[in-house]
mmCIF file of C-alpha atoms in Angstrom:
data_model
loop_
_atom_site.group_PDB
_atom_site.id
_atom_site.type_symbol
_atom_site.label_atom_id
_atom_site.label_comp_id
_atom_site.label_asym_id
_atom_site.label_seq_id
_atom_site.Cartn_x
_atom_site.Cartn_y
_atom_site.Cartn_z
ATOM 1 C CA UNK A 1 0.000 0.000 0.000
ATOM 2 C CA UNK A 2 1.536 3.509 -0.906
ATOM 3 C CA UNK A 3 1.827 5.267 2.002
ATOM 4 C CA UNK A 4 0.172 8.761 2.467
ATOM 5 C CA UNK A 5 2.118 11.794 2.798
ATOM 6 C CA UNK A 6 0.890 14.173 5.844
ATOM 7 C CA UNK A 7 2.729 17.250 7.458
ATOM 8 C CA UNK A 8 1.802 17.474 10.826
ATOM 9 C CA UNK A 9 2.331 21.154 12.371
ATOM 10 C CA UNK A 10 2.895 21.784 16.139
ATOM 11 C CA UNK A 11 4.195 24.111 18.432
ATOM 12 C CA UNK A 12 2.605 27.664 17.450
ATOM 13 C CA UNK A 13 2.794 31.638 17.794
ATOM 14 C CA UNK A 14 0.405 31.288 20.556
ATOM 15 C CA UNK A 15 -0.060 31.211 24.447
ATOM 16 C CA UNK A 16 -1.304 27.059 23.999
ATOM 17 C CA UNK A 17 2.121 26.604 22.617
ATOM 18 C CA UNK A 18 2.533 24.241 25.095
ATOM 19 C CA UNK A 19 -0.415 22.453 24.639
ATOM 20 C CA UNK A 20 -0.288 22.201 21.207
ATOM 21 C CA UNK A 21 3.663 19.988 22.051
ATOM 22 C CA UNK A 22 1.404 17.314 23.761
ATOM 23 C CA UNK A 23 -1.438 17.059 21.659
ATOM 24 C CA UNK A 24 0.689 17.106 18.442
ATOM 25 C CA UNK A 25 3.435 14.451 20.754
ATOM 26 C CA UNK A 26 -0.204 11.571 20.357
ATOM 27 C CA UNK A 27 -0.999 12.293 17.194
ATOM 28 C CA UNK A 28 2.385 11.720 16.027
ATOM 29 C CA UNK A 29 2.734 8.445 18.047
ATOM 30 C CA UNK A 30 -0.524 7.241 16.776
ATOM 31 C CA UNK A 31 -0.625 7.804 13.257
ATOM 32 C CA UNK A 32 0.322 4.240 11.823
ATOM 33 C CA UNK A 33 3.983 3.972 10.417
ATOM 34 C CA UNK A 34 2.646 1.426 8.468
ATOM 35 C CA UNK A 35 -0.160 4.053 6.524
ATOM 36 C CA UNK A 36 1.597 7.572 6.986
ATOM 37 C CA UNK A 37 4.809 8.771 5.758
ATOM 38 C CA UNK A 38 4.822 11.825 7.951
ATOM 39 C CA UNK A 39 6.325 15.171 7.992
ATOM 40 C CA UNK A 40 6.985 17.339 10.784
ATOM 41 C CA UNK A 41 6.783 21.062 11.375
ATOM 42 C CA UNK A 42 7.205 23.090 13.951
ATOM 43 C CA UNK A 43 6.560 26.444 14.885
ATOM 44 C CA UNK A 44 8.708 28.392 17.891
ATOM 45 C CA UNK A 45 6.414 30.670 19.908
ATOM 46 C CA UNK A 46 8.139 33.917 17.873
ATOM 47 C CA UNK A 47 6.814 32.193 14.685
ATOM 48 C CA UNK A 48 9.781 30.748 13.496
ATOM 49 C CA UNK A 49 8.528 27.550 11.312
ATOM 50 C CA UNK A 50 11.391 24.563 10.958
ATOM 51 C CA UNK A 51 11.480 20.935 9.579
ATOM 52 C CA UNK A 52 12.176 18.775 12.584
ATOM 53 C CA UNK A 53 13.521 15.549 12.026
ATOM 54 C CA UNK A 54 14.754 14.534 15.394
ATOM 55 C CA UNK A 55 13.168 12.527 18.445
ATOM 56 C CA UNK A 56 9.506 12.712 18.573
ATOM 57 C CA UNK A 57 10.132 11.971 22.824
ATOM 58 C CA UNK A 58 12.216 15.759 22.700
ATOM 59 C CA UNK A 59 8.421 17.200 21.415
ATOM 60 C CA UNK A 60 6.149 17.193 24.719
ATOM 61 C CA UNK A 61 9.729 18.649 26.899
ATOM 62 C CA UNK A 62 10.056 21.430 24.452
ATOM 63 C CA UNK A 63 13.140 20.499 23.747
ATOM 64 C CA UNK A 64 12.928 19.876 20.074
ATOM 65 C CA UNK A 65 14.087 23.394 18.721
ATOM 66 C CA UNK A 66 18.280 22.806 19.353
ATOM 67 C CA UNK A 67 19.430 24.578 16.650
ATOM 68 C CA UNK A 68 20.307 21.902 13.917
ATOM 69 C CA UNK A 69 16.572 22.388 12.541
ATOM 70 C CA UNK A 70 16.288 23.812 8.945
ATOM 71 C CA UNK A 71 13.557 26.662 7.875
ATOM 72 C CA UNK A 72 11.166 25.286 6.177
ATOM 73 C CA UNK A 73 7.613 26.867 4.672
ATOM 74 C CA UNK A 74 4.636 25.557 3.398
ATOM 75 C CA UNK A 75 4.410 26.100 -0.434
ATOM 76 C CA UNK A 76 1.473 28.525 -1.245
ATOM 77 C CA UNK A 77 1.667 27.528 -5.117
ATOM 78 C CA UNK A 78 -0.995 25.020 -6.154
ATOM 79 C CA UNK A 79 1.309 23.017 -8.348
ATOM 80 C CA UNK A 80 3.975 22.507 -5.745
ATOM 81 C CA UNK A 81 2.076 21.164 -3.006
ATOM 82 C CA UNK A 82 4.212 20.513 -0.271
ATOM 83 C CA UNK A 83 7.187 21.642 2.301
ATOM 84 C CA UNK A 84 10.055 24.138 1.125
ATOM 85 C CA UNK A 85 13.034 23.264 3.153
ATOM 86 C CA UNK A 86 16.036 25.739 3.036
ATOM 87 C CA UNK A 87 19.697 25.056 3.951
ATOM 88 C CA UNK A 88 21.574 26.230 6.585
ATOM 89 C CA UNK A 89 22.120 29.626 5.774
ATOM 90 C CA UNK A 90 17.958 29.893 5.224
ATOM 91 C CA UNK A 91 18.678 31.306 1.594
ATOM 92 C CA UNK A 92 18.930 28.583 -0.561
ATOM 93 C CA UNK A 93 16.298 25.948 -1.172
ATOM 94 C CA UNK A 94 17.549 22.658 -0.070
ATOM 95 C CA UNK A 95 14.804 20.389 -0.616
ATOM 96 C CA UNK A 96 11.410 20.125 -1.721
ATOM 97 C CA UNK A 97 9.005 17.703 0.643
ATOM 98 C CA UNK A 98 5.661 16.739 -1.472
ATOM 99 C CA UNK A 99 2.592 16.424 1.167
ATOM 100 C CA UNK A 100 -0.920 14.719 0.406
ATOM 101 C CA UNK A 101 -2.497 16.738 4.112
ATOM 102 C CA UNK A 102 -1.870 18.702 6.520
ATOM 103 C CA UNK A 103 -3.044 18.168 10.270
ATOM 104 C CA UNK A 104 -2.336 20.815 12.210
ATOM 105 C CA UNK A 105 -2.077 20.413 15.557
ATOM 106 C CA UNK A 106 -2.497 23.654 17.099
ATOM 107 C CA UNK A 107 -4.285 25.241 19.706
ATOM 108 C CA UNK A 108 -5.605 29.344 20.249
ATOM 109 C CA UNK A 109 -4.700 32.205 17.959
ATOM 110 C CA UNK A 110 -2.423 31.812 14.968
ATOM 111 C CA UNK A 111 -3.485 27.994 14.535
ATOM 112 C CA UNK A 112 -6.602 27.115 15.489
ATOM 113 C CA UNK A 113 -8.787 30.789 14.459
ATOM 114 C CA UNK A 114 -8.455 30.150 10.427
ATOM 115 C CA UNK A 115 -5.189 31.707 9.712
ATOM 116 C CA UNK A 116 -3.106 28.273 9.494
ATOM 117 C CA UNK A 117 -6.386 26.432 7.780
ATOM 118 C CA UNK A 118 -6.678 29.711 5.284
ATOM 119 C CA UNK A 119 -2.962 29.497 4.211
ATOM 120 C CA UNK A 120 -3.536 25.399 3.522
ATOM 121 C CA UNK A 121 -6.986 25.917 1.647
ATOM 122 C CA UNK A 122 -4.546 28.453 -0.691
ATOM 123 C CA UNK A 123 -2.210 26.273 -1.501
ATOM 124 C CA UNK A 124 -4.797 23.510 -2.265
ATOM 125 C CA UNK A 125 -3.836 21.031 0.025
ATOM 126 C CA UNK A 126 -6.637 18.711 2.084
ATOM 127 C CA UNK A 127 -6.339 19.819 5.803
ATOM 128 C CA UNK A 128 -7.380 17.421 8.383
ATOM 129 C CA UNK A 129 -10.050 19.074 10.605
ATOM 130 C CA UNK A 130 -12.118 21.748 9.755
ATOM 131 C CA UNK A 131 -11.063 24.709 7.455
ATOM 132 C CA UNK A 132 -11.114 28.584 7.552
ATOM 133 C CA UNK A 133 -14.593 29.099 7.834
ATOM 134 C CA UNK A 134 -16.192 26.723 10.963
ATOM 135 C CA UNK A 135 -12.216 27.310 12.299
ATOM 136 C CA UNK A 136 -12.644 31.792 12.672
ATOM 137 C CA UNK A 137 -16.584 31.215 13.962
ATOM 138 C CA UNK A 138 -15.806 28.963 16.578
ATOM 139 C CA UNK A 139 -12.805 30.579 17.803
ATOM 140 C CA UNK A 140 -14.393 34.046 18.437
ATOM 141 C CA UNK A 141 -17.029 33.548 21.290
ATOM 142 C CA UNK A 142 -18.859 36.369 20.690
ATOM 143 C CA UNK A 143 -19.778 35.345 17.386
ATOM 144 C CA UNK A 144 -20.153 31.870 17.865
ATOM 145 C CA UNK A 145 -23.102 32.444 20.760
ATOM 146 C CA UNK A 146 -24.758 34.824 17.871
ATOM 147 C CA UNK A 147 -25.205 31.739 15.792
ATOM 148 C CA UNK A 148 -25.593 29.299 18.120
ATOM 149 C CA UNK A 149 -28.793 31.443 19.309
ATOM 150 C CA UNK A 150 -30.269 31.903 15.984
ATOM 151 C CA UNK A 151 -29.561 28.225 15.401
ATOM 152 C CA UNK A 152 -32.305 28.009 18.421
ATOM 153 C CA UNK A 153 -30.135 27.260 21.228
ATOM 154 C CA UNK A 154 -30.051 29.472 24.483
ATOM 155 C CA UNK A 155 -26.523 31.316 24.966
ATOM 156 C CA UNK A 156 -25.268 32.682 28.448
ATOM 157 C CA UNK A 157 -26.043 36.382 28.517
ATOM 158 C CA UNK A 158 -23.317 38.401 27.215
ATOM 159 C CA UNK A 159 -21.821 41.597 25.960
ATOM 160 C CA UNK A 160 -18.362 42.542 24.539
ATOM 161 C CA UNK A 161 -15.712 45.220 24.908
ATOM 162 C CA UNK A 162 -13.062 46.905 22.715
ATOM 163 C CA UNK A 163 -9.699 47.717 24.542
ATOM 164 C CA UNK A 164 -10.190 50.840 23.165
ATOM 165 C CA UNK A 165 -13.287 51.698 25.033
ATOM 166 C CA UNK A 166 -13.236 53.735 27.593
ATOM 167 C CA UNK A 167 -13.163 52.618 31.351
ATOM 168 C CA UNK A 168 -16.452 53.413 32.214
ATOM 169 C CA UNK A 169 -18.036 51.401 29.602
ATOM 170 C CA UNK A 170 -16.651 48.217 31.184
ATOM 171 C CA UNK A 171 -17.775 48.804 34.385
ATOM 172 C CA UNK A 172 -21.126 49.603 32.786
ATOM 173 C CA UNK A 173 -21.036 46.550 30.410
ATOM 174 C CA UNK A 174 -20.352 44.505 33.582
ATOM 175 C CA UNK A 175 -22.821 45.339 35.218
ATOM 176 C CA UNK A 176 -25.691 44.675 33.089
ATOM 177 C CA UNK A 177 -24.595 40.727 32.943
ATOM 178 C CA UNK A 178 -24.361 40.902 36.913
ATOM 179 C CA UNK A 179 -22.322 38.668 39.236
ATOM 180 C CA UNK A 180 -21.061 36.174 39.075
ATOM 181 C CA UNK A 181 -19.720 36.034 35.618
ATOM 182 C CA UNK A 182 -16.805 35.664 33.442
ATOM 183 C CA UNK A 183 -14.451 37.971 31.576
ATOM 184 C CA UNK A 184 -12.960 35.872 29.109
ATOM 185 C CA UNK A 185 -10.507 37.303 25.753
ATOM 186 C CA UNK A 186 -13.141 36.644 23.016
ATOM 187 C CA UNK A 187 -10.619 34.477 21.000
ATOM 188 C CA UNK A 188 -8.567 32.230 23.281
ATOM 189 C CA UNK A 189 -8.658 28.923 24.367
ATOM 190 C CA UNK A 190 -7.449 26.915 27.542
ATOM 191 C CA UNK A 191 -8.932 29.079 29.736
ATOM 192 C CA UNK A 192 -6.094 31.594 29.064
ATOM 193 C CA UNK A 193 -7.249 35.173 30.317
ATOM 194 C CA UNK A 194 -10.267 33.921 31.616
ATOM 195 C CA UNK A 195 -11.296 34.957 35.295
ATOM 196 C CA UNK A 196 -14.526 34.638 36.998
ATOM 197 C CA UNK A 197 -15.460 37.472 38.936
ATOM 198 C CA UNK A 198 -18.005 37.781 42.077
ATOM 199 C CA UNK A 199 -18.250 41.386 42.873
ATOM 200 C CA UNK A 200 -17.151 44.661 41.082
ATOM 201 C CA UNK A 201 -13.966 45.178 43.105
ATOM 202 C CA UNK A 202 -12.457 41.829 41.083
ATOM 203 C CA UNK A 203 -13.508 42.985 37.626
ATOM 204 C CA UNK A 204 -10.862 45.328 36.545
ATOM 205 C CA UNK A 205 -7.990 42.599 37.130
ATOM 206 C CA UNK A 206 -9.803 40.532 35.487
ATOM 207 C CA UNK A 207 -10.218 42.727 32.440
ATOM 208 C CA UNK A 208 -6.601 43.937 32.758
ATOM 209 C CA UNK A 209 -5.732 39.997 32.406
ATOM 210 C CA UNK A 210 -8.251 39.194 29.613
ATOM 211 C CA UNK A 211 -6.923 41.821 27.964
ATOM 212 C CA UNK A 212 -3.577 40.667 27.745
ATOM 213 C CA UNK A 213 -4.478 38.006 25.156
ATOM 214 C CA UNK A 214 -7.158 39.413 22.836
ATOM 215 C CA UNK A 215 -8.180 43.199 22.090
ATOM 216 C CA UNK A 216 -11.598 42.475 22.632
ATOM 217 C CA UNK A 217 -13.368 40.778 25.729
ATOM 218 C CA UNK A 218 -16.709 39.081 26.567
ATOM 219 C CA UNK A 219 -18.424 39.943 29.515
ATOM 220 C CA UNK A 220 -20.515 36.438 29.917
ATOM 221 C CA UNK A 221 -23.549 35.640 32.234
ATOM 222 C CA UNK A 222 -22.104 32.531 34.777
ATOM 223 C CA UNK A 223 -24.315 29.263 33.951
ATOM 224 C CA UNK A 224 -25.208 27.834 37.097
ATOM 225 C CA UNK A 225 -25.480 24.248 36.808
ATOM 226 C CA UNK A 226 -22.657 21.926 35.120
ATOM 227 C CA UNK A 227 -21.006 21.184 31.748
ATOM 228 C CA UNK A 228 -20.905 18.069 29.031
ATOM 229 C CA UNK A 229 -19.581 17.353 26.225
ATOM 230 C CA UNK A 230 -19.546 15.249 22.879
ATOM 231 C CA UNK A 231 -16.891 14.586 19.802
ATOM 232 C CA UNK A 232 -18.576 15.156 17.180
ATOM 233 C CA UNK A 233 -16.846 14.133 13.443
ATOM 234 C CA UNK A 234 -17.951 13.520 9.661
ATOM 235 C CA UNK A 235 -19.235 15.586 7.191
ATOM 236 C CA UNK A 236 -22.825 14.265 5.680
ATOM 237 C CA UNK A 237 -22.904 10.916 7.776
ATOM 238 C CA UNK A 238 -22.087 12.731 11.133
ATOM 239 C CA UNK A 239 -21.336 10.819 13.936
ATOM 240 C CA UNK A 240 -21.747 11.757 17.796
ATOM 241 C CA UNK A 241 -20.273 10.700 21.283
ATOM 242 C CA UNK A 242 -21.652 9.468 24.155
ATOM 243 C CA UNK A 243 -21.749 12.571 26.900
ATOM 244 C CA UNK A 244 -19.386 13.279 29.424
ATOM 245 C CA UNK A 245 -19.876 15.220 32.342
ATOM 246 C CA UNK A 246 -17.199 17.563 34.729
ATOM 247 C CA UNK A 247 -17.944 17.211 37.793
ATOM 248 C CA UNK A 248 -15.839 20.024 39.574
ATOM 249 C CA UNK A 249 -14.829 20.621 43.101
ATOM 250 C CA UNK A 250 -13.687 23.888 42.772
ATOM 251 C CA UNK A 251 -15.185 27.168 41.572
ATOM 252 C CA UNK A 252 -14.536 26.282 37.588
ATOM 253 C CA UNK A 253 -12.896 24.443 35.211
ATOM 254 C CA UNK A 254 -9.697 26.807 34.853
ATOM 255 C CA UNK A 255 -6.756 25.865 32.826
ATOM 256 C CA UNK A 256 -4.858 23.877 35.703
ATOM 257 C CA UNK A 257 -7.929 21.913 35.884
ATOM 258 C CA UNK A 258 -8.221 21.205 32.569
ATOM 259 C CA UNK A 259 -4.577 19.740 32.400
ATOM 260 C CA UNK A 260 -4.430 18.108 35.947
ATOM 261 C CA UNK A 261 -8.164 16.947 37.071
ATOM 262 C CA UNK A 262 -7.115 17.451 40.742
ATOM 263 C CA UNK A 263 -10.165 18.978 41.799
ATOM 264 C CA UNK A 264 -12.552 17.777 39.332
ATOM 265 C CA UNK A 265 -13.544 14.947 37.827
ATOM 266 C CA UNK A 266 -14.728 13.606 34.006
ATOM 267 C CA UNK A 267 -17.442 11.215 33.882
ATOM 268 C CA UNK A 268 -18.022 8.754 30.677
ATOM 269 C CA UNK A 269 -20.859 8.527 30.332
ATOM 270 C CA UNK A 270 -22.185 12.037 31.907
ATOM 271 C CA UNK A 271 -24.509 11.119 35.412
ATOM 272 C CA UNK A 272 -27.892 12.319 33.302
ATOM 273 C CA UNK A 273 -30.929 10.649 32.071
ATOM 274 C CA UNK A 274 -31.129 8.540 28.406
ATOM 275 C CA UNK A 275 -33.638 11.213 27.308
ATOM 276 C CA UNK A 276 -31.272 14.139 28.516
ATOM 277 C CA UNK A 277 -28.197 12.572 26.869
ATOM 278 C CA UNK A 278 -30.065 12.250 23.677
ATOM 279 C CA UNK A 279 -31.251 15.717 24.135
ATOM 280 C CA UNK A 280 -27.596 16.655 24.533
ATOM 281 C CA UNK A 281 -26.138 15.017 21.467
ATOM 282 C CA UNK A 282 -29.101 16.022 19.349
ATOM 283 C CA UNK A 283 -27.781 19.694 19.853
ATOM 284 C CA UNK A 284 -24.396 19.193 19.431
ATOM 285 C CA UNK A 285 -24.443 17.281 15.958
ATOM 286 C CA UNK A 286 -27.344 20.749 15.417
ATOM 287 C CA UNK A 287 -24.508 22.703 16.666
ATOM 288 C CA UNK A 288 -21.541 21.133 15.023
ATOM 289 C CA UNK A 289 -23.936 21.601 11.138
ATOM 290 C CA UNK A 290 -24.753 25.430 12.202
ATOM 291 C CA UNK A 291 -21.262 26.661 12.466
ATOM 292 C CA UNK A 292 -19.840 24.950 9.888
ATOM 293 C CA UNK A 293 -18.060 22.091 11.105
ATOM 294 C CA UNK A 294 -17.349 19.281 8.519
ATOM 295 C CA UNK A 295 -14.547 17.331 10.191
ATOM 296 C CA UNK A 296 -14.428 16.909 14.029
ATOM 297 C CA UNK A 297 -14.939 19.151 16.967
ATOM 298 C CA UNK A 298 -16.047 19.230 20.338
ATOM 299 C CA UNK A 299 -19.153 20.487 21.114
ATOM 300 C CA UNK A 300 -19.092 21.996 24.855
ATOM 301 C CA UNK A 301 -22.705 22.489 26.463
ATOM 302 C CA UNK A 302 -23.825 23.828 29.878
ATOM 303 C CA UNK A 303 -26.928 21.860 31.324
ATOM 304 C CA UNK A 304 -28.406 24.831 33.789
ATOM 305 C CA UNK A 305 -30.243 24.386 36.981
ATOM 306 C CA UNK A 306 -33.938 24.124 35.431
ATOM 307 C CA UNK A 307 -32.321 21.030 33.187
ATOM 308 C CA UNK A 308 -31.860 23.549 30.235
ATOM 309 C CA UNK A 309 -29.324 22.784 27.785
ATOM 310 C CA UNK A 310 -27.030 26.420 27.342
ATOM 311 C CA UNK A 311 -23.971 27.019 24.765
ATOM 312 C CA UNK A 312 -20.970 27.224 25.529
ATOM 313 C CA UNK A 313 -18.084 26.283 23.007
ATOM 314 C CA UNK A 314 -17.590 24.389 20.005
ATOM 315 C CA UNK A 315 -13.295 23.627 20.169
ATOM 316 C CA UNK A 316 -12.538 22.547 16.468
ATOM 317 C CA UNK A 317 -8.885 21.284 17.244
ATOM 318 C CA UNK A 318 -9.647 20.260 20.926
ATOM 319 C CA UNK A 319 -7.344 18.639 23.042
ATOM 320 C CA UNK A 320 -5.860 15.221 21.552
ATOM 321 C CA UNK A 321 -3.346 13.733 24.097
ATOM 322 C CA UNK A 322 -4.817 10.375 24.957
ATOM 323 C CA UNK A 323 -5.859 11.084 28.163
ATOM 324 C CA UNK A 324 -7.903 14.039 26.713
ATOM 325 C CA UNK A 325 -11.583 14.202 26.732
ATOM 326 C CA UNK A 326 -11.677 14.024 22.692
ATOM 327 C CA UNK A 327 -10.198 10.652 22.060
ATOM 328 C CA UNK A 328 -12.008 9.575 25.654
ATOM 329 C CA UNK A 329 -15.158 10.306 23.881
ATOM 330 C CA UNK A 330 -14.344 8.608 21.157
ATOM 331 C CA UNK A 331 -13.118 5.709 22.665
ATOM 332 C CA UNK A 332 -16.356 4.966 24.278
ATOM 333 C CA UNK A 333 -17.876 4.967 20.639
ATOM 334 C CA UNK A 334 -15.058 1.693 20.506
ATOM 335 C CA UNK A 335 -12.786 3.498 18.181
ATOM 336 C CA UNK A 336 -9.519 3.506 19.345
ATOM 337 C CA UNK A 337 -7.122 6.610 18.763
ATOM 338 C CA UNK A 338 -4.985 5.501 15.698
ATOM 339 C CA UNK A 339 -8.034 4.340 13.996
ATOM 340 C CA UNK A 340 -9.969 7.425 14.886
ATOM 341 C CA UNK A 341 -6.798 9.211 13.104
ATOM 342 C CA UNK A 342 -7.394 7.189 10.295
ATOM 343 C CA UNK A 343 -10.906 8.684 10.042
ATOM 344 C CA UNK A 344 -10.029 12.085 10.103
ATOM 345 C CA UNK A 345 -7.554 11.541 7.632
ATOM 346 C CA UNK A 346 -10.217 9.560 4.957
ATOM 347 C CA UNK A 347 -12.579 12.551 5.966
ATOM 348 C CA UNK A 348 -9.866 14.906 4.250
ATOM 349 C CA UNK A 349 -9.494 12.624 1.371
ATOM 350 C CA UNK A 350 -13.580 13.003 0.921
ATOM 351 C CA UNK A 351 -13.841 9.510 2.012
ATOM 352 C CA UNK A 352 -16.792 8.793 4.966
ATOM 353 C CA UNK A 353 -17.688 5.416 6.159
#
């Protein structure tokens, strides 16, 4: 069997750099040698792209980058489809890598909002996972709840800020959603930037702190009541998780307890009713069609205190170390992760079982 050439990218100009180094580390490590003839980039935290040819083991330690990498660049030309290497002194071309896909494993700005998935579309290359589009409307929050709602499904309360606003208009804006809520960066993922806040005395650190990853905010009405989830993946014959549940022990789900789980917990399959869990999936394949998902995502939904199902995210590269609550989900379907790789791939070929 010819093998299939695909580029995987990792690393990132973003603040989930890190993240990015472990989810990119699995899919690596699980994409069958046997199937794949694979291709790595990666991409410093100043932007720097390089061909890395090393240990995949020096990926998740960050210590991958030692200075023996060559620049590399994906090709924007339609007829050269594929990886520009240069030489040492980054003038010359030195090689030429042809590539069937590109996965890219990245997570927050500059990777996972459309810019990476625009610049792959260009040069006419398949990208595994969803493209430009579903990629900039899930990303921004603020736009994302604006379709979700006119999809017909409720959204937290919220309003949104411009750094260039003045003071008073935050404190104003803030006040209208009440307390508790969140201040979140309106394009950011991990829970980077994100504080909740109980009273107004908290609210301008938490601004000052959103603030320091996106130029515009989101004010967001706090959900009270407890979040599930499903993978969602396909494109016409979409296919849908059993829920999980978080069941936290602390105030929320911040980015520690995202990565650690040691004061919270993830139950498969989520502690509700058959008839809710149906309800649940139901409006995250809904979800998943209304903003424009075609490959996989998870869909993120808050089930409120009067058994309401609210919005709350759609990630469309989430989390993909093993132990992360994508290939968990997934895994309770009975599709283990390097066949569930093998799916995403045939989905960017067209193919769909």
């Amino acid at each position: 069997m010819t093998k299939k050439k695909i580029c995987v990218i990792f690393g990132g100009c973003s603040s989930e750099y890190g993240v990015s180094l472990q989810s990119a580390y699995s899919v690596i490590k699980n994409l069958k040698d046997d199937r794949y003839e694979k291709t790595l980039i990666g991409i410093t935290q100043d932007g720097r792209w390089f061909l890395y040819e090393g240990d995949i083991e020096r990926i998740p330690s960050d210590t991958w980058n030692d200075g023996r990498c060559r620049r590399a660049v994906l090709s924007p030309s339609r007829d050269k489809k594929g990886i520009i290497v240069f030489g040492n002194d980054s003038k010359e071309v030195s090689e030429f890598i042809p590539v069937d896909f590109v996965f890219p494993v990245l997570h927050g700005i500059n990777g996972e909002d459309g810019t990476v998935q625009g610049m792959i579309e260009l040069a006419g290359i398949p990208v595994v996972g969803c493209g430009m589009e579903a990629s900039i409307i899930c990303m921004d929050k603020n736009l994302a709840h604006i379709l979700a709602e006119r999809a017909g499904i409720k959204v937290p309360k919220s309003v949104t800020a411009h750094k260039k606003d003045a003071p008073k208009d935050y404190i104003d804006k803030a006040k209208a959603i009440g307390y508790p809520q969140f201040v979140k960066p309106v394009k950011a993922g991990s829970s980077f930037g994100i504080s909740k806040v109980h009273c107004e005395e908290e609210l301008i650190p938490a601004i000052e702190e959103a603030f320091r990853f996106d130029d515009h905010i989101i004010f967001e009405e706090n959900i009270s009541g407890f979040e599930v989830g499903c993978a969602v993946f396909g494109k016409k014959n979409i296919k849908v998780s059993p829920v999980d549940e978080i069941e936290l022990f602390v105030d929320w789900f911040d980015y520690e307890e995202k990565y650690t789980q040691f004061k919270s917990k993830i139950h498969m399959p989520a502690r509700i009713s058959e008839d809710m869990s149906e309800e649940v999936r139901a409006a995250a394949r809904h979800l998943y069609r209304a903003l424009g998902c075609d490959s996989f995502a998870r869909v993120d939904i808050f089930i409120n205190d009067e058994n309401e199902l609210v919005f709350n995210e759609i990630n469309t590269i989430p989390g993909m170390t093993e132990h992360s609550r994508f290939p968990s989900m997934v895994r309770a379907m009975g599709i283990e992760y390097s066949d569930l790789l093998d799916i995403l791939v045939d989905l960017a070929e067209g193919k769909e079982a």
